[in-house]
PDB file of N, CA and C in Angstrom:
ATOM      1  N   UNK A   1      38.066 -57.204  47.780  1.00 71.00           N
ATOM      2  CA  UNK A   1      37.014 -57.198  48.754  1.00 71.00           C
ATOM      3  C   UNK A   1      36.400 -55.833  48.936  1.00 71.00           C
ATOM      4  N   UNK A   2      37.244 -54.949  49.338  1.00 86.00           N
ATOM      5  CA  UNK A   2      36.366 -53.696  49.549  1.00 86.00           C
ATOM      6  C   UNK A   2      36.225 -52.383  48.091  1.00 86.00           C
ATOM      7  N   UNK A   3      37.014 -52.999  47.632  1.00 85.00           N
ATOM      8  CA  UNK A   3      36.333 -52.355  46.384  1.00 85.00           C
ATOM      9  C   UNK A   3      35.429 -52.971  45.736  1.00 85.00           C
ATOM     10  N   UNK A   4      34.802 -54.057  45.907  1.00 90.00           N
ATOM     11  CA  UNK A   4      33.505 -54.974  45.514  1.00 90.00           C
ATOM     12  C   UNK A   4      32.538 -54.715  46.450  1.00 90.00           C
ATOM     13  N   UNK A   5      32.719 -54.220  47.015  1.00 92.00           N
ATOM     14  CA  UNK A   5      31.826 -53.882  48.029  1.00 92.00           C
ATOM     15  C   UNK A   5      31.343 -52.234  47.892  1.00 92.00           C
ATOM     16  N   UNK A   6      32.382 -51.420  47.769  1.00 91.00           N
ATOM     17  CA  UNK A   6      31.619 -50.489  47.132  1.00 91.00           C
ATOM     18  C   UNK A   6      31.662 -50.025  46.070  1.00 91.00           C
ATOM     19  N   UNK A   7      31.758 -50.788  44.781  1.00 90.00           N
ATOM     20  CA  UNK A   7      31.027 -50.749  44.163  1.00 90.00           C
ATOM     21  C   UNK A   7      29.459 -51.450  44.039  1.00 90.00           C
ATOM     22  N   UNK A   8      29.278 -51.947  44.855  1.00 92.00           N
ATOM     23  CA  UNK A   8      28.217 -52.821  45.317  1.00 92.00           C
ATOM     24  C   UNK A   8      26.878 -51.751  46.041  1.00 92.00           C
ATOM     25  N   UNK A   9      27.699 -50.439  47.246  1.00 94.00           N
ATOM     26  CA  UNK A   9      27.038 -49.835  47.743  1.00 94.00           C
ATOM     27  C   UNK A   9      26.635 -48.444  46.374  1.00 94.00           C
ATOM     28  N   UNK A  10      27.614 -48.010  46.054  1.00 94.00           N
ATOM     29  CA  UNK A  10      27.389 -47.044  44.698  1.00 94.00           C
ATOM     30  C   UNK A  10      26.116 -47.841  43.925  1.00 94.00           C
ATOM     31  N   UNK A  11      25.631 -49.299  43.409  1.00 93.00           N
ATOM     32  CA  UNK A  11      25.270 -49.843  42.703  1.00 93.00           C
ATOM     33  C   UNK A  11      23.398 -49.590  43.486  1.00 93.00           C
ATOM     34  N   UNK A  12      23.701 -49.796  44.486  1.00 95.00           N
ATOM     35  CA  UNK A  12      22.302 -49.930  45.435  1.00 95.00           C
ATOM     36  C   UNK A  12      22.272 -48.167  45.698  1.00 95.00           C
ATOM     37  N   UNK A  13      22.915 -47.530  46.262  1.00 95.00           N
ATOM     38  CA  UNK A  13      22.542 -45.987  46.166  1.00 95.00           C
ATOM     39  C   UNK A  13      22.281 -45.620  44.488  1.00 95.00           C
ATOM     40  N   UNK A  14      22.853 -45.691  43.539  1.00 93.00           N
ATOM     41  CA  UNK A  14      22.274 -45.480  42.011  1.00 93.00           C
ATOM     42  C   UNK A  14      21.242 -45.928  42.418  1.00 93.00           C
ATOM     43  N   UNK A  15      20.059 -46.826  42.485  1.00 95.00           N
ATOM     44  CA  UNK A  15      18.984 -47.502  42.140  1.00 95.00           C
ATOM     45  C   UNK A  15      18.227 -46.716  43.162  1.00 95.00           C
ATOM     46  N   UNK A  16      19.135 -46.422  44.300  1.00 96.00           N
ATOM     47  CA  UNK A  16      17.615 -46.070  45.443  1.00 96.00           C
ATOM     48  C   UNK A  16      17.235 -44.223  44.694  1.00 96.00           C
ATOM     49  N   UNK A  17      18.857 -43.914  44.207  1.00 96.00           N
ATOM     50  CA  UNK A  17      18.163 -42.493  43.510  1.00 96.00           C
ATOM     51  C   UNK A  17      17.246 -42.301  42.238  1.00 96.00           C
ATOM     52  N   UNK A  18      17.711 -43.392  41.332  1.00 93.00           N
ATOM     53  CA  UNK A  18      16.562 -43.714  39.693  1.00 93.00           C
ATOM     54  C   UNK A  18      15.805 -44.366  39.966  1.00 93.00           C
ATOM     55  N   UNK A  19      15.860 -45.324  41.071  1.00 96.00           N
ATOM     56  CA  UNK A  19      14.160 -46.159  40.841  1.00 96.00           C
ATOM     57  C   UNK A  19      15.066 -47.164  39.672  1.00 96.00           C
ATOM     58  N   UNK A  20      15.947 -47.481  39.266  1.00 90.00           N
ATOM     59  CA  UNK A  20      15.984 -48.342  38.224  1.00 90.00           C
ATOM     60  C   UNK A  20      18.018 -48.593  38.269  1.00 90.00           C
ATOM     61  N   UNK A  21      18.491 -50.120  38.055  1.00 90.00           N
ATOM     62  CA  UNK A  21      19.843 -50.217  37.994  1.00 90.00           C
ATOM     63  C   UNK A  21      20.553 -49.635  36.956  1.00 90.00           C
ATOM     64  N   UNK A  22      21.793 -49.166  37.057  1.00 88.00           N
ATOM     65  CA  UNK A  22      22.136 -48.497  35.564  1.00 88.00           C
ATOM     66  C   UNK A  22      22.470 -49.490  34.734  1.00 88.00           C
ATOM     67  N   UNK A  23      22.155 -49.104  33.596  1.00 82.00           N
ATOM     68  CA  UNK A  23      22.329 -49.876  32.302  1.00 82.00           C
ATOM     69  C   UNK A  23      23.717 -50.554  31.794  1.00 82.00           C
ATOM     70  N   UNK A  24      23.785 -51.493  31.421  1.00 78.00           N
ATOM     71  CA  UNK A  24      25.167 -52.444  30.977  1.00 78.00           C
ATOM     72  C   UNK A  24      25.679 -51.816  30.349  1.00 78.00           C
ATOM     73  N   UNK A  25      25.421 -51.023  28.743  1.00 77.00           N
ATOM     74  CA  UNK A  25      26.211 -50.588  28.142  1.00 77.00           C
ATOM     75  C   UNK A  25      25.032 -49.707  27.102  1.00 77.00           C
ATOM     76  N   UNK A  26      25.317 -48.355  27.392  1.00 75.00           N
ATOM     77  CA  UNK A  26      24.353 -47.464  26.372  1.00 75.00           C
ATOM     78  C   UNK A  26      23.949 -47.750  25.241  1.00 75.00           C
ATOM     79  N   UNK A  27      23.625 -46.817  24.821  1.00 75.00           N
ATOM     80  CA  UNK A  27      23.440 -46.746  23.397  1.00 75.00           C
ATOM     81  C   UNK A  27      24.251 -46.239  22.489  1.00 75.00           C
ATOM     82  N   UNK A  28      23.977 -46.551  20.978  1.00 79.00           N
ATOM     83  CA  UNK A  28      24.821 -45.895  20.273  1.00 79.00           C
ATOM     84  C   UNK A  28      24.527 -45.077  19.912  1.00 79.00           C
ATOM     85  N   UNK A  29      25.978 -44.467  19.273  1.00 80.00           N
ATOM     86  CA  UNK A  29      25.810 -43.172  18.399  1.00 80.00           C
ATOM     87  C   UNK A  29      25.591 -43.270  17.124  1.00 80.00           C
ATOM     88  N   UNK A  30      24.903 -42.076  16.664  1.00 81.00           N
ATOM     89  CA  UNK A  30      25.077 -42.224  14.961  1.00 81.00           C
ATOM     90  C   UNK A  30      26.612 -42.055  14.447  1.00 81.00           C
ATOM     91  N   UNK A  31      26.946 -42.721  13.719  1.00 78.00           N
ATOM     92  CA  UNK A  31      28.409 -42.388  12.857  1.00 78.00           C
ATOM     93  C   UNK A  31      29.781 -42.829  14.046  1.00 78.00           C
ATOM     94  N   UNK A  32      29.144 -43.101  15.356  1.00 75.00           N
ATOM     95  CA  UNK A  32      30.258 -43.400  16.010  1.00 75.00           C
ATOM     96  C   UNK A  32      30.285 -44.932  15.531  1.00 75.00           C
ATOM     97  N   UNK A  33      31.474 -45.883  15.761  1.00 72.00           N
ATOM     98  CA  UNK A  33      32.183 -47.262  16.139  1.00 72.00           C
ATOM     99  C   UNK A  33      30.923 -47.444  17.163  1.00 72.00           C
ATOM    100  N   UNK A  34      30.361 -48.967  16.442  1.00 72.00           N
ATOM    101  CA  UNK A  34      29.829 -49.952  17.830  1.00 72.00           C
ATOM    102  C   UNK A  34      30.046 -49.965  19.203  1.00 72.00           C
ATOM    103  N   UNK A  35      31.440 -49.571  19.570  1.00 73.00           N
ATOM    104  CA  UNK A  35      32.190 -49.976  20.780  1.00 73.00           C
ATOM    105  C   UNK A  35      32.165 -48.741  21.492  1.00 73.00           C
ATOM    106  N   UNK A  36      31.993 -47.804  20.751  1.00 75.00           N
ATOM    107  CA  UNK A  36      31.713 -46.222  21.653  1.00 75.00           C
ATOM    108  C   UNK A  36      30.365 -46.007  22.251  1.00 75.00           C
ATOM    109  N   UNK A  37      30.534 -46.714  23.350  1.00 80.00           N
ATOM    110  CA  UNK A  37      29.385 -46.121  24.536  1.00 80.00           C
ATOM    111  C   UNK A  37      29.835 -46.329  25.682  1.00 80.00           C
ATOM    112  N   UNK A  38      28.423 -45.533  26.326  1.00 82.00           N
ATOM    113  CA  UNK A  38      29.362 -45.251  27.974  1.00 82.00           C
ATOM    114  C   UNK A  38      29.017 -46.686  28.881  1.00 82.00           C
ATOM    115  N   UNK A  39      29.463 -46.780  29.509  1.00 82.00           N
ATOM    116  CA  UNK A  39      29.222 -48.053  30.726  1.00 82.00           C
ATOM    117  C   UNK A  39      28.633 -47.873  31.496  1.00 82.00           C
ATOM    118  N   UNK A  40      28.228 -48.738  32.810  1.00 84.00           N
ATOM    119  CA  UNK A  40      27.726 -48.526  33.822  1.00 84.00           C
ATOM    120  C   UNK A  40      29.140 -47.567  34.689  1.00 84.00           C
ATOM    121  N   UNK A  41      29.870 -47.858  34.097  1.00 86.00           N
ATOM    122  CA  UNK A  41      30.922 -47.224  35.342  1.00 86.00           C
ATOM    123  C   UNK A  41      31.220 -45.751  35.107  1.00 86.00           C
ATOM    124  N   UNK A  42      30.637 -45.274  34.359  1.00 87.00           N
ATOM    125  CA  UNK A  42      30.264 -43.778  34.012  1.00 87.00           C
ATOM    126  C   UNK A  42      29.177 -43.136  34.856  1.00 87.00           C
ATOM    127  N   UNK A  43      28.289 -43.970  34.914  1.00 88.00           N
ATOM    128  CA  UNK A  43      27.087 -43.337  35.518  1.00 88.00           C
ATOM    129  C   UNK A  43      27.304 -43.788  37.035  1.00 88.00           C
ATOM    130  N   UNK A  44      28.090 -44.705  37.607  1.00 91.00           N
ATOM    131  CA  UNK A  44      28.404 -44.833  38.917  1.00 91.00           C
ATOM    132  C   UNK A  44      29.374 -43.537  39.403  1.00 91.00           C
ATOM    133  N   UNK A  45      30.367 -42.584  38.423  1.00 91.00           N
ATOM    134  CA  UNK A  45      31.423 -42.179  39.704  1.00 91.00           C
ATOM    135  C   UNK A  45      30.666 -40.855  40.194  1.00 91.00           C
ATOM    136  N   UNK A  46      29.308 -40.296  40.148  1.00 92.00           N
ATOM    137  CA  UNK A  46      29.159 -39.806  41.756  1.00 92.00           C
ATOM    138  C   UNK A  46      28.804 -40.335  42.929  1.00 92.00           C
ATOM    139  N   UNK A  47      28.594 -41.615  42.897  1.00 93.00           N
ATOM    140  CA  UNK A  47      28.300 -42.521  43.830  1.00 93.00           C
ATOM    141  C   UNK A  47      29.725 -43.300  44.460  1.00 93.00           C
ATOM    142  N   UNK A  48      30.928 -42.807  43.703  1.00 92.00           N
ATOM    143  CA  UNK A  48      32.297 -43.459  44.436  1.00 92.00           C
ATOM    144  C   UNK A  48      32.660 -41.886  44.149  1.00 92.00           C
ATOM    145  N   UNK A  49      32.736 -41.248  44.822  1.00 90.00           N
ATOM    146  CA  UNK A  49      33.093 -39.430  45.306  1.00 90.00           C
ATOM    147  C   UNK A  49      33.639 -39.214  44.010  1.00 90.00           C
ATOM    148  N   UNK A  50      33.618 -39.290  42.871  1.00 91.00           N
ATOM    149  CA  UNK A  50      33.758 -38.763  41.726  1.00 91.00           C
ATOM    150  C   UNK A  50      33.114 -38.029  40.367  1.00 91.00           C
ATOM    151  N   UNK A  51      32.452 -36.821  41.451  1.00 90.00           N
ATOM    152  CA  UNK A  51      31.451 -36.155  40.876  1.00 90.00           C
ATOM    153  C   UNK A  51      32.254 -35.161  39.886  1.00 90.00           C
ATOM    154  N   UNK A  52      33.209 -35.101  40.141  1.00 90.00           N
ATOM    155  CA  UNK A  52      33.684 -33.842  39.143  1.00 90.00           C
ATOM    156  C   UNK A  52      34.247 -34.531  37.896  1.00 90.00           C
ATOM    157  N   UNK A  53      34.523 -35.573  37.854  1.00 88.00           N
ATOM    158  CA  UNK A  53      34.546 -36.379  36.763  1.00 88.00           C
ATOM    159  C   UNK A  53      33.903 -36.441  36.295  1.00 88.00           C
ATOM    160  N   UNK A  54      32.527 -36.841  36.882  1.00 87.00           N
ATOM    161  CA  UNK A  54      31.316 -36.744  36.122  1.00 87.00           C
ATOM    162  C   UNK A  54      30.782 -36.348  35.367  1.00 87.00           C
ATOM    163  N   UNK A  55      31.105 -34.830  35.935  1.00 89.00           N
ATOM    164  CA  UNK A  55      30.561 -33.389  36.000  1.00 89.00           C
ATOM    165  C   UNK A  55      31.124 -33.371  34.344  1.00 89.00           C
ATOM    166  N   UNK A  56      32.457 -33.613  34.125  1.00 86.00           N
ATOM    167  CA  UNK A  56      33.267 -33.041  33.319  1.00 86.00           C
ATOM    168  C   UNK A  56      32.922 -34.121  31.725  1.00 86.00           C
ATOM    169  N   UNK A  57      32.182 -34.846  31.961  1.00 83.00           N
ATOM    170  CA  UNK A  57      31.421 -35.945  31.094  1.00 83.00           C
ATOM    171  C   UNK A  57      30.384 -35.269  30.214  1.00 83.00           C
ATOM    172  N   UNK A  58      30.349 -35.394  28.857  1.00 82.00           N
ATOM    173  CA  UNK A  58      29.131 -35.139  27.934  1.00 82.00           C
ATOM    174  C   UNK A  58      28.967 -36.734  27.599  1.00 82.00           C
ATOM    175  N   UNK A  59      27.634 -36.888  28.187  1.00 81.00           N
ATOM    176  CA  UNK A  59      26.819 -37.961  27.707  1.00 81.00           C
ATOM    177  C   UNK A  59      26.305 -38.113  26.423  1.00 81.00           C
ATOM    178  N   UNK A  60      26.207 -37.067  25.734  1.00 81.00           N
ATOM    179  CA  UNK A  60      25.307 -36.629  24.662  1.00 81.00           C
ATOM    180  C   UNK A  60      26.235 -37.137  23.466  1.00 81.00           C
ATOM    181  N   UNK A  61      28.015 -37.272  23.708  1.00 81.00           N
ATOM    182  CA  UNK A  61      28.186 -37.630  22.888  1.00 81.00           C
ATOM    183  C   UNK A  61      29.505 -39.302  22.662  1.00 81.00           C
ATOM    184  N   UNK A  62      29.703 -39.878  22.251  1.00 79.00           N
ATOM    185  CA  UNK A  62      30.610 -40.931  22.508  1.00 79.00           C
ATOM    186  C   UNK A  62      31.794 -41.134  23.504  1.00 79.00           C
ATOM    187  N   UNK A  63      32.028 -42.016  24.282  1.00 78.00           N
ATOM    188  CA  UNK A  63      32.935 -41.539  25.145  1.00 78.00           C
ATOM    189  C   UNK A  63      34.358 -41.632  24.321  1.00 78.00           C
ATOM    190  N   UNK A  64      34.692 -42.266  23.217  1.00 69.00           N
ATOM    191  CA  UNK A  64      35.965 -41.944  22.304  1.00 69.00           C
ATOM    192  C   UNK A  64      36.371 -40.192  21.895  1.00 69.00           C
ATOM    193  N   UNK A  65      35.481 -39.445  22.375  1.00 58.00           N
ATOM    194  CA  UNK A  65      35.844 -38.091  21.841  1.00 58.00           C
ATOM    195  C   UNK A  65      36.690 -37.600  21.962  1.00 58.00           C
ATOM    196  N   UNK A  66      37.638 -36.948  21.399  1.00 56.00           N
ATOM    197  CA  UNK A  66      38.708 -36.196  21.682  1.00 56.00           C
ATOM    198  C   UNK A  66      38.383 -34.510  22.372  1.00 56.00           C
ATOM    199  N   UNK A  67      38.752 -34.294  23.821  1.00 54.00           N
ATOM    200  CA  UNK A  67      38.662 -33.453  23.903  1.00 54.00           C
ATOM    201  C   UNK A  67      37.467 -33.134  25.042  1.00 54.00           C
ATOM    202  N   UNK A  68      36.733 -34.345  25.133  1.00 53.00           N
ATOM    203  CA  UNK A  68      35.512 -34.528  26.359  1.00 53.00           C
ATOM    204  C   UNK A  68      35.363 -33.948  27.259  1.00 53.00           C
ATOM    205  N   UNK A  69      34.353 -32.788  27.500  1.00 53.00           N
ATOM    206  CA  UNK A  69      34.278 -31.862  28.381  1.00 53.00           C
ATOM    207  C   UNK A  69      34.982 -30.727  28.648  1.00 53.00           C
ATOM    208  N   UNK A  70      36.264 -31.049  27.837  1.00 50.00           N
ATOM    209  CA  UNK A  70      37.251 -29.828  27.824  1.00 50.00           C
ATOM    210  C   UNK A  70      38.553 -30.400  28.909  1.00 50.00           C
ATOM    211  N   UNK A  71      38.306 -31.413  29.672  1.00 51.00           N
ATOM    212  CA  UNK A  71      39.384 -31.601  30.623  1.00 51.00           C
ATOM    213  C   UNK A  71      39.903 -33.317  30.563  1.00 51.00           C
ATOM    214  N   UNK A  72      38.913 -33.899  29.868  1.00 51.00           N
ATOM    215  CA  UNK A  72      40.100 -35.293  29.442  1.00 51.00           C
ATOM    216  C   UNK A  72      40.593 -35.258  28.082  1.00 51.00           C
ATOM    217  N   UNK A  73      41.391 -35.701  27.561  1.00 48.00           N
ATOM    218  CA  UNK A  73      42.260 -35.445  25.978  1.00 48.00           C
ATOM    219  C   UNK A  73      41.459 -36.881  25.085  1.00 48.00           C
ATOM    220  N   UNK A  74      41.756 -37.717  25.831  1.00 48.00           N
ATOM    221  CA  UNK A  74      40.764 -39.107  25.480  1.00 48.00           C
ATOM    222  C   UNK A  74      39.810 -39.860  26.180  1.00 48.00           C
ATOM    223  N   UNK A  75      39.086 -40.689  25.912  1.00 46.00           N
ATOM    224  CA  UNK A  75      38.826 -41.777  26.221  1.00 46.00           C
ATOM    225  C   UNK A  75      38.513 -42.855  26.296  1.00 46.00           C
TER     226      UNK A  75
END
């Protein structure tokens, strides 16, 4: 219940800040696996107080990277 709920409020604050809902599932990479892209639940955690996670996210490249941002080992 209340974690459906806010993810529900994160979902409506994303949109009131882009003007637009976040996307189901990115795009790909060149040379990455089909299955390596980011989710909507990437682009939600500064909207559930998880900005430094965020923070610590390169979009630019697959989320399978080893080594991502310097502070997760996988993902």
């Amino acid at each position: 219940g209340s974690t459906i709920r806010q993810l529900g409020i994160a979902i409506q604050n994303y949109e009131y800040t882009y003007k637009i809902l976040p996307f189901g599932k990115g795009p790909s990479y060149p040379g990455a696996p089909v299955y390596a892209r980011w989710s909507q639940h990437a682009l939600l955690l500064p909207f559930i107080e998880q900005m430094n996670l965020h923070q610590s996210l390169n979009f630019s490249y697959p989320p399978e990277t080893p080594g991502m941002g310097g502070v997760l080992a996988f993902m």
